[in-house]
Amino acid sequence: MTDAILSLNDATLSLDGNAGRVDILKGITLDIARGETVGLVGPSGSGKSSLLMLMGGLERASSGSVMALGHDLTTLGEDALARFRRNHMGVVFQSFHLIATMTALENVATPLELAGAKDAFERAEAELQAVGLGDRVNHYPAQMSGGEQQRVALARAAAPRPDILLADEPTGNLDGVTGQAIMDILFGLRDRHGSTLVLVTHAPELAERCDRVVRLQDGKVLADSFERAAE
Amino acid sequence: MSLAIASRIARRELSGGLKGFRVFLACLALGVGAIAAIGSVRESIRGGLDREGAIILGGDAALQLTYRFAEPEERAWIDARAEAVSEQVDFRSLAVFGTGETAERGLTQVKGIDNVYPLYGAVSLDPAITLPDALADRDGRPGAVMDPVLIARLGIEVGEAFRLGEQEFTLTAALIAEPDSAAAGFALGPRTMVRTTSLENSGLIQPGTLFETEYKLRLAENTDLDALREAAETEITGARWRDKRNGAPGVAEFVDRLGSFLVLVGLAGLAVGGVGVSSAVRAYLGEKTEVIATLKTLGAESRTIFLSYFIQIGVLTLAGVGLGLILGAIVPIAFAPLIEARLPVPAAVTLYPMPLLEAALYGVLAALIFTIWPLAQTEDVRAATLFRDVGTAGQGWPRARWIVVTLALFAALVALAAGFSGLVSLTVWSAAGMAAAFIVLVAAAWAVRMLAKRIARLRAIRGKSAARLALGSVGGPGGEAVSVVLSLGLGLTVLAAVGQIDSNLRGAIERDLPDIAPSFFMVDIQPNQLETFRASLAANPAVSDVQSAPMLRGIITKINGRPAAEVAGDHWVLQGDRGVTYSANAPDDAVVTHGAWWPADYSGPPQVSFATEEALEMGLSLGDNITVNILGRDITAEVTSLREVDFSTAGIGFIMSMNPSALQAAPHSHIATVYADAEAEGAILRDVSNTYPNITAIRVKDAIERVSDVLAGIAAAITYGALATLVTGGVVLIGAAAAGVRARTYEAAILKTLGASRRTILTSFALRSAILGVAAGAVAIVAGGLAGWAVMTFVMDTDYFFEPVSAALIVSGGVFATLFAGLAFAWGPLAARPAQVLRARE
């Protein structure tokens, strides 16, 4: 794949735990094309979220390389990684991870502000309007439901119009109906901004909405629908 | 039933360890420890004064006379009642070393003794010779010993000669310890000790000169001191009695008052610690919300749950108080040699149960006051919390009954402190001040939050990520604003108040002096010296003014025929002897407010003009008769006028002035104030002491320095007390910062995910600390200033001036402390990998 926006080459991740060193990812090689939507699936503990963290530079690979937009994330320092994310990436988590001491508007405006956008608040407000929270801009996370908090998190991830959107089980903490609505918004945002979307999910119906599904097991890629299609 | 279950639940929960309670235990232990230590030292001094009462006093009892020795029949009366009697004479003089231009002069408090001195205790000399040896004649001159401070000041060495009045002495040793020095009270000059007999030719003890004599008595063991006192006071007119039960009443009272005041400062420390205690309990119960909800789901009643946590906090309180008591008991004992060395009075440092009990009661009450609200809020946790995230639970007001319980506990604490200290009004005012500071600080924390929230939303702040993050954090829900502003603010308020009082006290001495203060007070000027003395000074171009007045000293014994104390209580004018003068005409600057001055040639029955303010305080009015004992003779005079006396001018001011014929015949001397150029003071001192060896010149500058030294000592003791408060504040601050590490780590992880650099995050953390530090410091300046104003205005009865330097130091201290605590705990959050932090929260 020549125009890969994300490219992992024999990437491994080992972490030191109480029970000793654990190999979480074992030689992942994967290319993801610009504009592609990829679903990462697999049983619990298979390494899906860890792989997503590696792609976002939130975790550093123990060996191998992780290239994003031509940058090797394994060689960048903490601050360079932060700068890279604010310019090119948006991340959504299962537990939303909003800053409790900030209102919805402030949460969404923060990455824009960090990126130096002069119109951070105007754009943040527009993004909140787009996810249907135009009337909750001044509410704090604790004053919102789980679904509303996840919509704020989505708006926050999408507001800087990132090249890459990473979502780690964004509906995992939500009921079916709310989860469905969140996914509609997520895919809508992705379509609107043309971002590449990598989505970790347990739900087969969500994975089916992706262009491509990568199945992980025991830290390795077990199956890749792209490769199957290529064959 | 519920108590048994609650105890079991409490035991199970406590078995999880005390990890979250380090700050709780430290705050309580420090607060209780400081109070226990202060109380123990105070008790040690009391114990020392009691144990060595006879040594401190120099006898089992002492009779003091002003201006005179006991008459032969009085002495016989004393001798008949004591196993041994030591006669001492005490007065101020100038010690002169050398001659001519290079002579050195130093003000000294001379003590003349007999062969029997000391009845109790021992004098310690360097070289280690006996006192009789030291005072025996050397080189044809009587021997003398001197305080090392005076030896250094004069530059004299052992074996050299010096002069007191007209008598030369040989310095034979340095006076290292004088057993009865504490009983002597405040002295302007260091001690010189000689034989009384060797003073005969000094010209210093003449009729009318200012001296005091004291007769120290060794009594049979079973002597009825009260009966002897009564008899002595009847038999010997004007005699003042002291006995070993309270050998140094001034010192004992001073130690009691200072100790009690320091305990109040310690209570402020306990209040600061209370904030930490409260925060720790809140944090602990916050983590237990799920446990409480689960217990409720399983059928536990609110009462059972409340009791369970009450027992847990109770056990921890006892542990904290216990630690504090151990600290408070051990520290004074461990530092006993240091404490004893620095105190001018003996201290019996050992374990005293009463101050420990006092500190324990304060600790338990304070812990109850500060934990009852968070504990009460366990009642509001609902089982539904398990299914819904109720982030704001436990933030509101508790139920009314808990507010009543808290107020009752607070009242009990204040009542206890008032009872123990005996300083009822000071305690009540301090408590009110603390409560007010508390309310002001909570209000300030709220205002800071609101302001931060508002500023964070200003257009101008947009784009300044670090500033907005900091402001958002201070203004947002669940922040640390209240606990930080409260704990640091309270600590800084105490320190600011002490700073303001300290600098105002120091400043008051200089400020309250008139623009042109006299250079010298000259005392013991004999009537036959007055004219030439005045003339020689008037001829000196460096002298701008000399004022003089006749001076006698007397004790007011009766008012309208009744004992004076019955009429005017313990007014200061009645405590000890007072200066009395006489004058045919009203002085030029006198303002007669009531009645009229006697005619210049008046020679009828004695009349007295009394100082207006003091007369009104004592309930005196025109026509009243006051009896003043002067030189053993009672003079009864009618109050015929009241006049303003301004003691703040540092000039000559007398409470009582009589018509000349009432006093003129009595032996007396004159006092003078000399106004001169500062650079001429040395020469004037030299001339006067050379020409009139009997005249004692007290340099005003030296006297002020001596008073300043005493005040500085008191201020230092108070500052140490306040520092204990600040240390507790520091622990609370560090506790708050440590408790916030988890939240900061999480926040830093999110911010890194959103693209924030570590510099931005660190700046934001530093800014929020600085905002809270400035807020706490600003409130501390206002609250401390108010406290300083109240103390200076109502207690010290002087003007208050805001002192900006210590205030600025307080604010910078506050900012630095919060910055330090905040940043010290920022490295962990900054270094943490976002993925691990965020996944731990999934």
Short mmCIF file of N, CA and C in Angstrom, two decimals, chain B residues 408-516:
data_model
loop_
_atom_site.label_atom_id
_atom_site.label_comp_id
_atom_site.label_asym_id
_atom_site.label_seq_id
_atom_site.Cartn_x
_atom_site.Cartn_y
_atom_site.Cartn_z
N ALA B 408 -22.36 23.58 69.01
CA ALA B 408 -22.23 23.22 70.43
C ALA B 408 -20.79 22.79 70.74
N LEU B 409 -20.21 22.00 69.83
CA LEU B 409 -18.84 21.54 70.02
C LEU B 409 -17.87 22.72 70.02
N PHE B 410 -18.11 23.66 69.11
CA PHE B 410 -17.26 24.85 69.01
C PHE B 410 -17.35 25.66 70.31
N ALA B 411 -18.60 25.82 70.80
CA ALA B 411 -18.79 26.57 72.05
C ALA B 411 -18.06 25.87 73.19
N ALA B 412 -18.12 24.53 73.20
CA ALA B 412 -17.45 23.76 74.26
C ALA B 412 -15.94 23.99 74.19
N LEU B 413 -15.41 24.00 72.97
CA LEU B 413 -13.96 24.20 72.79
C LEU B 413 -13.53 25.58 73.29
N VAL B 414 -14.34 26.59 72.94
CA VAL B 414 -14.01 27.96 73.36
C VAL B 414 -14.09 28.07 74.89
N ALA B 415 -15.16 27.46 75.46
CA ALA B 415 -15.34 27.52 76.91
C ALA B 415 -14.16 26.84 77.61
N LEU B 416 -13.75 25.72 77.06
CA LEU B 416 -12.63 24.96 77.64
C LEU B 416 -11.34 25.80 77.58
N ALA B 417 -11.11 26.40 76.41
CA ALA B 417 -9.89 27.21 76.23
C ALA B 417 -9.92 28.41 77.17
N ALA B 418 -11.10 29.02 77.31
CA ALA B 418 -11.23 30.18 78.20
C ALA B 418 -10.95 29.75 79.64
N GLY B 419 -11.49 28.58 80.00
CA GLY B 419 -11.32 28.06 81.36
C GLY B 419 -9.86 27.75 81.65
N PHE B 420 -9.20 27.07 80.73
CA PHE B 420 -7.82 26.67 80.94
C PHE B 420 -6.88 27.87 80.95
N SER B 421 -7.11 28.82 80.01
CA SER B 421 -6.16 29.94 79.88
C SER B 421 -6.45 31.03 80.90
N GLY B 422 -7.70 31.13 81.31
CA GLY B 422 -8.06 32.21 82.22
C GLY B 422 -8.17 33.55 81.52
N LEU B 423 -7.89 33.57 80.22
CA LEU B 423 -7.97 34.81 79.45
C LEU B 423 -9.29 34.80 78.69
N VAL B 424 -10.38 35.01 79.43
CA VAL B 424 -11.71 34.80 78.84
C VAL B 424 -11.95 35.68 77.63
N SER B 425 -11.74 36.99 77.81
CA SER B 425 -12.12 37.86 76.69
C SER B 425 -11.18 37.65 75.50
N LEU B 426 -9.88 37.44 75.79
CA LEU B 426 -8.93 37.21 74.68
C LEU B 426 -9.30 35.92 73.93
N THR B 427 -9.68 34.88 74.70
CA THR B 427 -10.05 33.61 74.06
C THR B 427 -11.29 33.78 73.19
N VAL B 428 -12.29 34.46 73.77
CA VAL B 428 -13.55 34.63 73.02
C VAL B 428 -13.28 35.45 71.76
N TRP B 429 -12.49 36.51 71.90
CA TRP B 429 -12.19 37.34 70.72
C TRP B 429 -11.37 36.57 69.70
N SER B 430 -10.40 35.77 70.21
CA SER B 430 -9.59 34.98 69.27
C SER B 430 -10.46 33.98 68.53
N ALA B 431 -11.36 33.32 69.28
CA ALA B 431 -12.25 32.33 68.65
C ALA B 431 -13.14 33.02 67.62
N ALA B 432 -13.66 34.19 68.00
CA ALA B 432 -14.51 34.92 67.06
C ALA B 432 -13.69 35.31 65.84
N GLY B 433 -12.44 35.73 66.08
CA GLY B 433 -11.55 36.10 64.98
C GLY B 433 -11.28 34.92 64.07
N MET B 434 -11.01 33.75 64.69
CA MET B 434 -10.74 32.55 63.90
C MET B 434 -11.98 32.17 63.08
N ALA B 435 -13.14 32.21 63.75
CA ALA B 435 -14.38 31.85 63.05
C ALA B 435 -14.61 32.81 61.89
N ALA B 436 -14.37 34.11 62.17
CA ALA B 436 -14.56 35.11 61.12
C ALA B 436 -13.58 34.86 59.97
N ALA B 437 -12.31 34.58 60.33
CA ALA B 437 -11.30 34.31 59.30
C ALA B 437 -11.71 33.10 58.47
N PHE B 438 -12.26 32.11 59.16
CA PHE B 438 -12.73 30.89 58.49
C PHE B 438 -13.80 31.22 57.46
N ILE B 439 -14.77 32.01 57.92
CA ILE B 439 -15.88 32.37 57.03
C ILE B 439 -15.36 33.21 55.86
N VAL B 440 -14.49 34.18 56.19
CA VAL B 440 -13.93 35.05 55.14
C VAL B 440 -13.16 34.20 54.13
N LEU B 441 -12.40 33.22 54.63
CA LEU B 441 -11.59 32.40 53.73
C LEU B 441 -12.47 31.51 52.84
N VAL B 442 -13.53 30.95 53.44
CA VAL B 442 -14.44 30.13 52.62
C VAL B 442 -15.08 31.02 51.55
N ALA B 443 -15.50 32.23 52.00
CA ALA B 443 -16.11 33.17 51.04
C ALA B 443 -15.08 33.55 49.97
N ALA B 444 -13.83 33.76 50.40
CA ALA B 444 -12.79 34.14 49.45
C ALA B 444 -12.55 33.01 48.45
N ALA B 445 -12.53 31.76 48.97
CA ALA B 445 -12.32 30.61 48.08
C ALA B 445 -13.45 30.55 47.05
N TRP B 446 -14.66 30.79 47.54
CA TRP B 446 -15.82 30.78 46.64
C TRP B 446 -15.68 31.90 45.60
N ALA B 447 -15.29 33.09 46.08
CA ALA B 447 -15.14 34.24 45.18
C ALA B 447 -14.04 33.97 44.15
N VAL B 448 -12.94 33.37 44.61
CA VAL B 448 -11.84 33.05 43.68
C VAL B 448 -12.33 32.08 42.62
N ARG B 449 -13.11 31.10 43.05
CA ARG B 449 -13.63 30.13 42.07
C ARG B 449 -14.52 30.81 41.04
N MET B 450 -15.42 31.67 41.55
CA MET B 450 -16.34 32.35 40.64
C MET B 450 -15.57 33.26 39.66
N LEU B 451 -14.59 33.96 40.24
CA LEU B 451 -13.80 34.90 39.44
C LEU B 451 -13.01 34.13 38.38
N ALA B 452 -12.40 33.03 38.82
CA ALA B 452 -11.60 32.22 37.90
C ALA B 452 -12.47 31.70 36.76
N LYS B 453 -13.68 31.27 37.14
CA LYS B 453 -14.62 30.74 36.15
C LYS B 453 -14.95 31.82 35.12
N ARG B 454 -15.20 33.02 35.65
CA ARG B 454 -15.57 34.14 34.80
C ARG B 454 -14.41 34.53 33.88
N ILE B 455 -13.22 34.65 34.48
CA ILE B 455 -12.06 35.06 33.68
C ILE B 455 -11.75 34.01 32.62
N ALA B 456 -11.92 32.73 33.00
CA ALA B 456 -11.63 31.64 32.06
C ALA B 456 -12.48 31.77 30.80
N ARG B 457 -13.64 32.42 30.96
CA ARG B 457 -14.53 32.54 29.79
C ARG B 457 -14.37 33.86 29.05
N LEU B 458 -13.47 34.68 29.52
CA LEU B 458 -13.26 35.96 28.84
C LEU B 458 -12.63 35.72 27.47
N ARG B 459 -13.00 36.56 26.56
CA ARG B 459 -12.45 36.44 25.21
C ARG B 459 -10.93 36.63 25.25
N ALA B 460 -10.49 37.56 26.11
CA ALA B 460 -9.06 37.89 26.16
C ALA B 460 -8.21 36.68 26.55
N ILE B 461 -8.79 35.75 27.28
CA ILE B 461 -8.02 34.63 27.79
C ILE B 461 -7.97 33.48 26.78
N ARG B 462 -8.85 33.59 25.74
CA ARG B 462 -8.89 32.52 24.74
C ARG B 462 -7.56 32.44 23.98
N GLY B 463 -7.14 31.26 23.75
CA GLY B 463 -5.88 31.07 23.05
C GLY B 463 -4.70 30.94 24.00
N LYS B 464 -4.92 31.35 25.27
CA LYS B 464 -3.85 31.19 26.26
C LYS B 464 -4.15 29.91 27.04
N SER B 465 -3.75 28.80 26.44
CA SER B 465 -4.18 27.49 26.93
C SER B 465 -3.86 27.28 28.41
N ALA B 466 -2.59 27.53 28.78
CA ALA B 466 -2.17 27.23 30.15
C ALA B 466 -2.99 28.03 31.15
N ALA B 467 -3.19 29.33 30.84
CA ALA B 467 -3.94 30.20 31.76
C ALA B 467 -5.38 29.71 31.86
N ARG B 468 -5.98 29.38 30.70
CA ARG B 468 -7.38 28.97 30.75
C ARG B 468 -7.54 27.63 31.46
N LEU B 469 -6.58 26.74 31.25
CA LEU B 469 -6.64 25.45 31.94
C LEU B 469 -6.58 25.66 33.44
N ALA B 470 -5.67 26.54 33.86
CA ALA B 470 -5.50 26.80 35.30
C ALA B 470 -6.76 27.43 35.87
N LEU B 471 -7.26 28.46 35.18
CA LEU B 471 -8.46 29.15 35.67
C LEU B 471 -9.64 28.20 35.69
N GLY B 472 -9.75 27.38 34.63
CA GLY B 472 -10.85 26.42 34.57
C GLY B 472 -10.77 25.45 35.73
N SER B 473 -9.57 25.05 36.05
CA SER B 473 -9.39 24.09 37.13
C SER B 473 -9.74 24.70 38.49
N VAL B 474 -9.32 25.97 38.68
CA VAL B 474 -9.64 26.63 39.95
C VAL B 474 -11.14 26.87 40.05
N GLY B 475 -11.74 27.27 38.94
CA GLY B 475 -13.15 27.64 38.97
C GLY B 475 -14.11 26.48 38.82
N GLY B 476 -13.61 25.36 38.32
CA GLY B 476 -14.50 24.24 38.04
C GLY B 476 -14.91 23.47 39.29
N PRO B 477 -15.85 22.54 39.13
CA PRO B 477 -16.30 21.77 40.28
C PRO B 477 -15.24 20.79 40.77
N GLY B 478 -15.32 20.45 42.07
CA GLY B 478 -14.44 19.43 42.63
C GLY B 478 -12.99 19.86 42.74
N GLY B 479 -12.71 21.15 42.61
CA GLY B 479 -11.33 21.62 42.70
C GLY B 479 -10.85 21.66 44.15
N GLU B 480 -9.58 22.04 44.30
CA GLU B 480 -8.99 22.06 45.64
C GLU B 480 -8.99 23.46 46.22
N ALA B 481 -9.70 24.39 45.54
CA ALA B 481 -9.63 25.79 45.95
C ALA B 481 -9.96 25.98 47.43
N VAL B 482 -11.06 25.37 47.89
CA VAL B 482 -11.50 25.64 49.26
C VAL B 482 -10.48 25.13 50.27
N SER B 483 -10.04 23.87 50.09
CA SER B 483 -9.13 23.33 51.12
C SER B 483 -7.79 24.05 51.11
N VAL B 484 -7.29 24.40 49.93
CA VAL B 484 -5.98 25.08 49.88
C VAL B 484 -6.09 26.50 50.45
N VAL B 485 -7.09 27.25 50.00
CA VAL B 485 -7.24 28.64 50.47
C VAL B 485 -7.47 28.65 51.99
N LEU B 486 -8.28 27.67 52.46
CA LEU B 486 -8.57 27.63 53.89
C LEU B 486 -7.34 27.30 54.72
N SER B 487 -6.66 26.20 54.35
CA SER B 487 -5.54 25.76 55.19
C SER B 487 -4.40 26.75 55.13
N LEU B 488 -4.01 27.13 53.92
CA LEU B 488 -2.89 28.06 53.78
C LEU B 488 -3.28 29.44 54.31
N GLY B 489 -4.52 29.84 53.98
CA GLY B 489 -5.00 31.15 54.41
C GLY B 489 -5.01 31.29 55.91
N LEU B 490 -5.48 30.25 56.62
CA LEU B 490 -5.53 30.32 58.08
C LEU B 490 -4.12 30.42 58.65
N GLY B 491 -3.23 29.56 58.13
CA GLY B 491 -1.84 29.58 58.60
C GLY B 491 -1.21 30.95 58.37
N LEU B 492 -1.41 31.48 57.16
CA LEU B 492 -0.82 32.78 56.83
C LEU B 492 -1.48 33.90 57.62
N THR B 493 -2.79 33.76 57.91
CA THR B 493 -3.49 34.80 58.69
C THR B 493 -2.85 34.92 60.07
N VAL B 494 -2.60 33.76 60.70
CA VAL B 494 -1.98 33.78 62.03
C VAL B 494 -0.61 34.45 61.94
N LEU B 495 0.14 34.06 60.92
CA LEU B 495 1.49 34.62 60.75
C LEU B 495 1.43 36.12 60.43
N ALA B 496 0.47 36.49 59.58
CA ALA B 496 0.32 37.91 59.22
C ALA B 496 -0.05 38.72 60.45
N ALA B 497 -0.96 38.19 61.26
CA ALA B 497 -1.38 38.90 62.47
C ALA B 497 -0.18 39.09 63.40
N VAL B 498 0.59 38.02 63.57
CA VAL B 498 1.78 38.11 64.43
C VAL B 498 2.76 39.12 63.86
N GLY B 499 2.93 39.09 62.53
CA GLY B 499 3.85 40.02 61.85
C GLY B 499 3.42 41.47 62.07
N GLN B 500 2.12 41.71 61.92
CA GLN B 500 1.61 43.08 62.08
C GLN B 500 1.77 43.54 63.53
N ILE B 501 1.44 42.64 64.47
CA ILE B 501 1.54 43.01 65.90
C ILE B 501 3.00 43.26 66.26
N ASP B 502 3.85 42.37 65.80
CA ASP B 502 5.28 42.48 66.09
C ASP B 502 5.84 43.82 65.59
N SER B 503 5.58 44.10 64.29
CA SER B 503 6.17 45.32 63.74
C SER B 503 5.53 46.56 64.33
N ASN B 504 4.23 46.47 64.67
CA ASN B 504 3.59 47.62 65.29
C ASN B 504 4.13 47.87 66.69
N LEU B 505 4.38 46.77 67.42
CA LEU B 505 4.94 46.91 68.77
C LEU B 505 6.31 47.57 68.70
N ARG B 506 7.14 47.03 67.78
CA ARG B 506 8.47 47.62 67.63
C ARG B 506 8.36 49.07 67.18
N GLY B 507 7.47 49.28 66.21
CA GLY B 507 7.30 50.62 65.66
C GLY B 507 6.75 51.59 66.69
N ALA B 508 5.88 51.06 67.58
CA ALA B 508 5.20 51.92 68.54
C ALA B 508 6.21 52.64 69.43
N ILE B 509 7.28 51.91 69.78
CA ILE B 509 8.28 52.51 70.67
C ILE B 509 8.89 53.73 69.99
N GLU B 510 9.25 53.55 68.72
CA GLU B 510 9.87 54.67 68.00
C GLU B 510 8.84 55.74 67.64
N ARG B 511 7.65 55.24 67.19
CA ARG B 511 6.63 56.16 66.70
C ARG B 511 6.05 57.02 67.82
N ASP B 512 5.84 56.37 68.97
CA ASP B 512 5.19 57.09 70.06
C ASP B 512 6.14 58.04 70.78
N LEU B 513 7.42 57.93 70.47
CA LEU B 513 8.33 58.90 71.06
C LEU B 513 8.10 60.25 70.38
N PRO B 514 8.18 61.32 71.15
CA PRO B 514 7.99 62.62 70.51
C PRO B 514 9.13 62.89 69.54
N ASP B 515 8.89 63.87 68.65
CA ASP B 515 9.92 64.18 67.66
C ASP B 515 11.23 64.53 68.34
N ILE B 516 11.11 65.28 69.43
CA ILE B 516 12.34 65.62 70.16
C ILE B 516 12.27 64.92 71.51
#
